Short mmCIF file of N, CA, C and O in Angstrom, two decimals:
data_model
loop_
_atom_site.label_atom_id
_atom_site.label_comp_id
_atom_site.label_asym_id
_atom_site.label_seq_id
_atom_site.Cartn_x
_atom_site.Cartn_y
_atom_site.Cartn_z
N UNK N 1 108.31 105.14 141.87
CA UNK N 1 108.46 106.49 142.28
C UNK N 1 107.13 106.93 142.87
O UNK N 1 106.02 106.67 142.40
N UNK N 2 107.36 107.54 143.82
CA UNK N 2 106.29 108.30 144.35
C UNK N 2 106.12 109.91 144.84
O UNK N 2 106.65 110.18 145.91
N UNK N 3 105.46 110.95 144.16
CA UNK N 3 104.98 112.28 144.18
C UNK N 3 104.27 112.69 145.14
O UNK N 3 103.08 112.44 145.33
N UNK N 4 105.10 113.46 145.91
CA UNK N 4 104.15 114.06 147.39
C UNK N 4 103.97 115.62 146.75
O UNK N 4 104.67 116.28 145.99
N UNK N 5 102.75 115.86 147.39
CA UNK N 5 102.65 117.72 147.01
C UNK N 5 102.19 117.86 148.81
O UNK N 5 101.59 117.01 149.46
N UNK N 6 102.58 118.88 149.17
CA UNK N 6 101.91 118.91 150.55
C UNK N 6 101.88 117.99 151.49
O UNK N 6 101.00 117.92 152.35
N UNK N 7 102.72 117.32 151.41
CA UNK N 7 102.77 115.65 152.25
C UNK N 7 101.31 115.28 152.04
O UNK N 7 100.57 115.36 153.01
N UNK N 8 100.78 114.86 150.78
CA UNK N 8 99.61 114.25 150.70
C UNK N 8 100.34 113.47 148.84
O UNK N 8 100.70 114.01 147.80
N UNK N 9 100.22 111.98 149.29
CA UNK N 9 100.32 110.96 147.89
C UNK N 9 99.58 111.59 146.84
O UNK N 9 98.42 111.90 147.10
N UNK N 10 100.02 111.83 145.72
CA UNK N 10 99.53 112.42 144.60
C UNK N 10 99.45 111.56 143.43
O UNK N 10 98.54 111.52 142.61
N UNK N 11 100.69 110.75 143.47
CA UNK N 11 100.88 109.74 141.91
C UNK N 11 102.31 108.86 142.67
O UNK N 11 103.32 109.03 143.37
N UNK N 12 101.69 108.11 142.11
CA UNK N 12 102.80 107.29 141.78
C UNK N 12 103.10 106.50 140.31
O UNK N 12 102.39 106.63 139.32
N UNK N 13 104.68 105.40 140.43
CA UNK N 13 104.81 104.65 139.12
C UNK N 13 106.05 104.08 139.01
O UNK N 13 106.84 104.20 139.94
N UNK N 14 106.39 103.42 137.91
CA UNK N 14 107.53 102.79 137.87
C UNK N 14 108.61 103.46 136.75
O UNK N 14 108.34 103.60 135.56
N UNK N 15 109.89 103.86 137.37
CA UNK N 15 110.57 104.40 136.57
C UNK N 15 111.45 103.41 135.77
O UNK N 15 112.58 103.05 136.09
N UNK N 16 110.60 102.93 134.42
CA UNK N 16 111.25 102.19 133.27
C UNK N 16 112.64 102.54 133.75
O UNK N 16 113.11 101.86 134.66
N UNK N 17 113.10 103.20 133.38
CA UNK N 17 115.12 103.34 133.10
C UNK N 17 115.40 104.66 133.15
O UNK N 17 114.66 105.62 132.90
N UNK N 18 116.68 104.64 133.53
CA UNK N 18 116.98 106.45 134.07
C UNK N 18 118.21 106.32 133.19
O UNK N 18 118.47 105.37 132.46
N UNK N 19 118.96 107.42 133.38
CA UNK N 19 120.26 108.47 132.49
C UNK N 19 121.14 107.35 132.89
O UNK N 19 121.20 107.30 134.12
N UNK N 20 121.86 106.39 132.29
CA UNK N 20 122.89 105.78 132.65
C UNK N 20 124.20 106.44 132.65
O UNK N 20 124.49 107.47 132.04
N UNK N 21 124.80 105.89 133.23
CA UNK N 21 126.71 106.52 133.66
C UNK N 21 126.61 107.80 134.00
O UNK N 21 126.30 108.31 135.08
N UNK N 22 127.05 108.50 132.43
CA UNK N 22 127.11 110.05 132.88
C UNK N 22 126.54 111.15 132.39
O UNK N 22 126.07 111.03 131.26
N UNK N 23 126.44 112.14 132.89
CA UNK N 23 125.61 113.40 132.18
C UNK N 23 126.76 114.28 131.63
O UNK N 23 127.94 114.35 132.00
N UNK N 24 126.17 114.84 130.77
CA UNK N 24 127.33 116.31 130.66
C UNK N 24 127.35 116.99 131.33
O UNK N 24 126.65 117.00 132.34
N UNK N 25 128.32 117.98 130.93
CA UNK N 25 128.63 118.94 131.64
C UNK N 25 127.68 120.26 131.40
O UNK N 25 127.49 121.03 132.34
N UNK N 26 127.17 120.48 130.26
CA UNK N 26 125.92 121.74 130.58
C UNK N 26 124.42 120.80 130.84
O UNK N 26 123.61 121.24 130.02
N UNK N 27 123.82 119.74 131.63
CA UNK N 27 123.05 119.27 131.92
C UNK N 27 122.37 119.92 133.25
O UNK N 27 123.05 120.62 134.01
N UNK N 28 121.49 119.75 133.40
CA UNK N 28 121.14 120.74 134.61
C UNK N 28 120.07 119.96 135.51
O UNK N 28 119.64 119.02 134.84
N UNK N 29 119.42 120.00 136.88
CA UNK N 29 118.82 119.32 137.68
C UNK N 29 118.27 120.40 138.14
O UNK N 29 118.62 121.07 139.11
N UNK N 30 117.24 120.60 137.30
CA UNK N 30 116.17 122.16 137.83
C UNK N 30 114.83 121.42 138.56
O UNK N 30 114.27 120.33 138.48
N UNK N 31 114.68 122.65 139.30
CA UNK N 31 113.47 122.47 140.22
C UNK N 31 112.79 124.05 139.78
O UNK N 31 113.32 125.16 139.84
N UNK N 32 111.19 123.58 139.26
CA UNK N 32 110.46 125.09 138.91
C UNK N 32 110.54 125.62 137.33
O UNK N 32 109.71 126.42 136.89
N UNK N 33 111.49 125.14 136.64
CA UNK N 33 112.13 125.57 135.64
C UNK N 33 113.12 124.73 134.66
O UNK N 33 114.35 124.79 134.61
N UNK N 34 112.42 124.11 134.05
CA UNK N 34 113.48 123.10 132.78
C UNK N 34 114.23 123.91 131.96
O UNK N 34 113.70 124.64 131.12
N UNK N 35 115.69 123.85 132.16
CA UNK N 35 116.28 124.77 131.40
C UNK N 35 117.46 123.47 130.72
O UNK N 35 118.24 123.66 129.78
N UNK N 36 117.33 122.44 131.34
CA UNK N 36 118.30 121.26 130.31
C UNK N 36 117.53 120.59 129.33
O UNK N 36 116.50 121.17 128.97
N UNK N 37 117.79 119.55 128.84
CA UNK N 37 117.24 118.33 128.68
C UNK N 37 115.63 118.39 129.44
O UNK N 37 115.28 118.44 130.62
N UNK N 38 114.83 118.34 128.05
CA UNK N 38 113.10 118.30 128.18
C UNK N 38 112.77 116.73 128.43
O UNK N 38 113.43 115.83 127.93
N UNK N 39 111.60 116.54 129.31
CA UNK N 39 111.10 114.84 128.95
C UNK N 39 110.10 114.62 127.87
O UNK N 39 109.55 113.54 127.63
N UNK N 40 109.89 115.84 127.19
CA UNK N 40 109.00 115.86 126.20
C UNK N 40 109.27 116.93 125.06
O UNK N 40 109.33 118.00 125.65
N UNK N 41 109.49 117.17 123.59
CA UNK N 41 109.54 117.45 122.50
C UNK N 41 108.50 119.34 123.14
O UNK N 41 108.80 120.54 123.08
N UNK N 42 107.32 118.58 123.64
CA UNK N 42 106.42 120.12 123.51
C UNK N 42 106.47 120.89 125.07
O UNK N 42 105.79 121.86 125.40
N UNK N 43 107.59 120.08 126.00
CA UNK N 43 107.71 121.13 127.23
C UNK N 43 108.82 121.48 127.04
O UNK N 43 109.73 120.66 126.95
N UNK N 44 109.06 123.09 126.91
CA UNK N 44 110.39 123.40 126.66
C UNK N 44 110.71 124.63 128.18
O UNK N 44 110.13 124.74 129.26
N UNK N 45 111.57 125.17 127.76
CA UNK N 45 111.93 125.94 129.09
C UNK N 45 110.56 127.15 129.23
O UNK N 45 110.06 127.61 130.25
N UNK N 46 110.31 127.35 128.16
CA UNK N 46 109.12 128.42 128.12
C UNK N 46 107.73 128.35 128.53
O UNK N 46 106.93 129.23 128.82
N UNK N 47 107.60 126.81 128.46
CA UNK N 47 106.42 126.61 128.88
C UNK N 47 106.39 125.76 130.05
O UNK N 47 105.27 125.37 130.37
N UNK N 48 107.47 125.35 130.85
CA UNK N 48 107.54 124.83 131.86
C UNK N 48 108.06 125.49 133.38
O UNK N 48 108.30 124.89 134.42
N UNK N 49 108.10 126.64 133.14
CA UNK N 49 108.13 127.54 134.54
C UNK N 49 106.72 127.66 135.34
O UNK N 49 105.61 128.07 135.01
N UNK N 50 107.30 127.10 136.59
CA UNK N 50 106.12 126.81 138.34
C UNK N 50 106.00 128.21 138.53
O UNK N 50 107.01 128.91 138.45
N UNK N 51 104.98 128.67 138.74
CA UNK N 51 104.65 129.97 139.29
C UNK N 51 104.17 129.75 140.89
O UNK N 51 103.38 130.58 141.35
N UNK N 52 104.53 128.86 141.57
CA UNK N 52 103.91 128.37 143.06
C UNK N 52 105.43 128.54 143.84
O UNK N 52 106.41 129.05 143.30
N UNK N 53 105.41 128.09 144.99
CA UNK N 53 106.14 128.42 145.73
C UNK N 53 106.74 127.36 145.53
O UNK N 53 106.27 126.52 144.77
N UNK N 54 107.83 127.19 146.15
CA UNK N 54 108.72 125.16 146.46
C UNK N 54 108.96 125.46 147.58
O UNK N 54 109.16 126.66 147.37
N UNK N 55 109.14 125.32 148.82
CA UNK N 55 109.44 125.61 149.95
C UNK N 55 110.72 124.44 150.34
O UNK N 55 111.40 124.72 151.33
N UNK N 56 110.99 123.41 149.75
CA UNK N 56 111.74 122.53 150.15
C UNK N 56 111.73 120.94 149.20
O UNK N 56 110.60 120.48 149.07
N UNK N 57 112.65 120.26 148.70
CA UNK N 57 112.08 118.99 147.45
C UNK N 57 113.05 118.06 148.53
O UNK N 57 113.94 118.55 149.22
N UNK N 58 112.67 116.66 148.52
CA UNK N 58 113.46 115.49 149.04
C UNK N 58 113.58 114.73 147.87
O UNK N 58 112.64 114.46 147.11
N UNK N 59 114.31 114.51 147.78
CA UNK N 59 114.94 112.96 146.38
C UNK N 59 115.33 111.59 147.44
O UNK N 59 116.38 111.46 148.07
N UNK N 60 114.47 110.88 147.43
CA UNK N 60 115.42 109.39 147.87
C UNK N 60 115.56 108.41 147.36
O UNK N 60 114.46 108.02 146.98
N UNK N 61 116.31 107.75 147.12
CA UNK N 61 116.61 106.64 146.42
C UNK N 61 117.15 105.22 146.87
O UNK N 61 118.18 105.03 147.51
N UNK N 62 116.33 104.36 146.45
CA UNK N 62 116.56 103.11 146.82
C UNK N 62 116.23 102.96 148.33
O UNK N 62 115.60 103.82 148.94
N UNK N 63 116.80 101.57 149.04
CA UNK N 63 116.47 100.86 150.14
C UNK N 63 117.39 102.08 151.36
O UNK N 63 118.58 102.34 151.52
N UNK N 64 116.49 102.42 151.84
CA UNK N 64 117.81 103.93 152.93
C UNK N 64 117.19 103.62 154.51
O UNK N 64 116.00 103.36 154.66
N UNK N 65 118.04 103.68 155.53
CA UNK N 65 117.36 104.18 157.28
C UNK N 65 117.04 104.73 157.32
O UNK N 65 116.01 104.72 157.99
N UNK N 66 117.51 106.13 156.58
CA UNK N 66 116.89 107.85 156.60
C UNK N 66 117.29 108.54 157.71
O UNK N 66 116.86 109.60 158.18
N UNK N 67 118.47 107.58 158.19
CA UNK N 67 119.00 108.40 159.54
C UNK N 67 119.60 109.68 158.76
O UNK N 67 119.94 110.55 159.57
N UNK N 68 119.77 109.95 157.75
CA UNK N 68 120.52 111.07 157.47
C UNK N 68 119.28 112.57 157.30
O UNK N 68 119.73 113.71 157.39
N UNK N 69 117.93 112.37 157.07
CA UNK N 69 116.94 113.14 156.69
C UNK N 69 116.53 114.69 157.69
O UNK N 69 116.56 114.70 158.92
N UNK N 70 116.35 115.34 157.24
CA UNK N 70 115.93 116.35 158.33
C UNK N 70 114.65 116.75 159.12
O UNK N 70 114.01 116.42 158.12
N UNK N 71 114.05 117.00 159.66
CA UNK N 71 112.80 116.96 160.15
C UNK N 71 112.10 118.11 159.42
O UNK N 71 112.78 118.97 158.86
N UNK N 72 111.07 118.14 159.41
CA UNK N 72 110.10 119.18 158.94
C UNK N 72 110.43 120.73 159.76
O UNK N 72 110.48 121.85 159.25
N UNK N 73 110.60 120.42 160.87
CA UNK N 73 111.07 121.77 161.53
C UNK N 73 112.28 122.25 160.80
O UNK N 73 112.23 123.30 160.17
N UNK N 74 113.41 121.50 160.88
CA UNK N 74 114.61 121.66 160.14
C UNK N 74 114.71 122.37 158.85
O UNK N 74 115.66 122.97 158.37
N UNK N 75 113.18 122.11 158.26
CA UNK N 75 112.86 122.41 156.58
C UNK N 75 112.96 123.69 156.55
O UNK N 75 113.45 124.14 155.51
N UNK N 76 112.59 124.56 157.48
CA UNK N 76 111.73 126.01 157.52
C UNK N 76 113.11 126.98 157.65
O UNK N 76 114.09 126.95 158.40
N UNK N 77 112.76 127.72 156.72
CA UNK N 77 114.08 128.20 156.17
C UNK N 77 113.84 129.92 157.07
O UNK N 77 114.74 130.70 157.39
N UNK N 78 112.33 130.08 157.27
CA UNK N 78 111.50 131.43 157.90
C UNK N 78 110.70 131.20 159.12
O UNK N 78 110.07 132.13 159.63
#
């Protein structure tokens, strides 16, 4: 996995193992704000709210063309 902030490399790493099969149904995929399932015991929803902007997140996965991706112009919502 690799972490862009600003289109500048920040971290990278290897993601041991992810959520197999299926999630429930009150599970959630937050951006800014953990309100499901914590990755840690001491980050809970209270202490894990972004006070910064997000202007836009990409997820990709695995071997892709990326013919499907949008351009940076495309991003700008203003």
């Amino acid at each position: 996995m690799t972490l862009f902030v600003d289109g500048k490399k920040v971290g990278e790493g290897k993601v041991a193992a992810t959520q197999p099969m299926l999630f429930s149904g009150d599970e959630t995929c937050d951006v800014g704000n953990e309100t499901g399932s914590t990755v840690l015991p001491d980050y809970t929803s209270g202490t894990s709210k972004f006070n910064g902007t997000i202007n836009w997140i990409q997820l990709d996965q695995g071997d892709d063309d990326h013919d499907h991706l949008i351009t940076p112009e495309e991003r700008r919502t203003s």
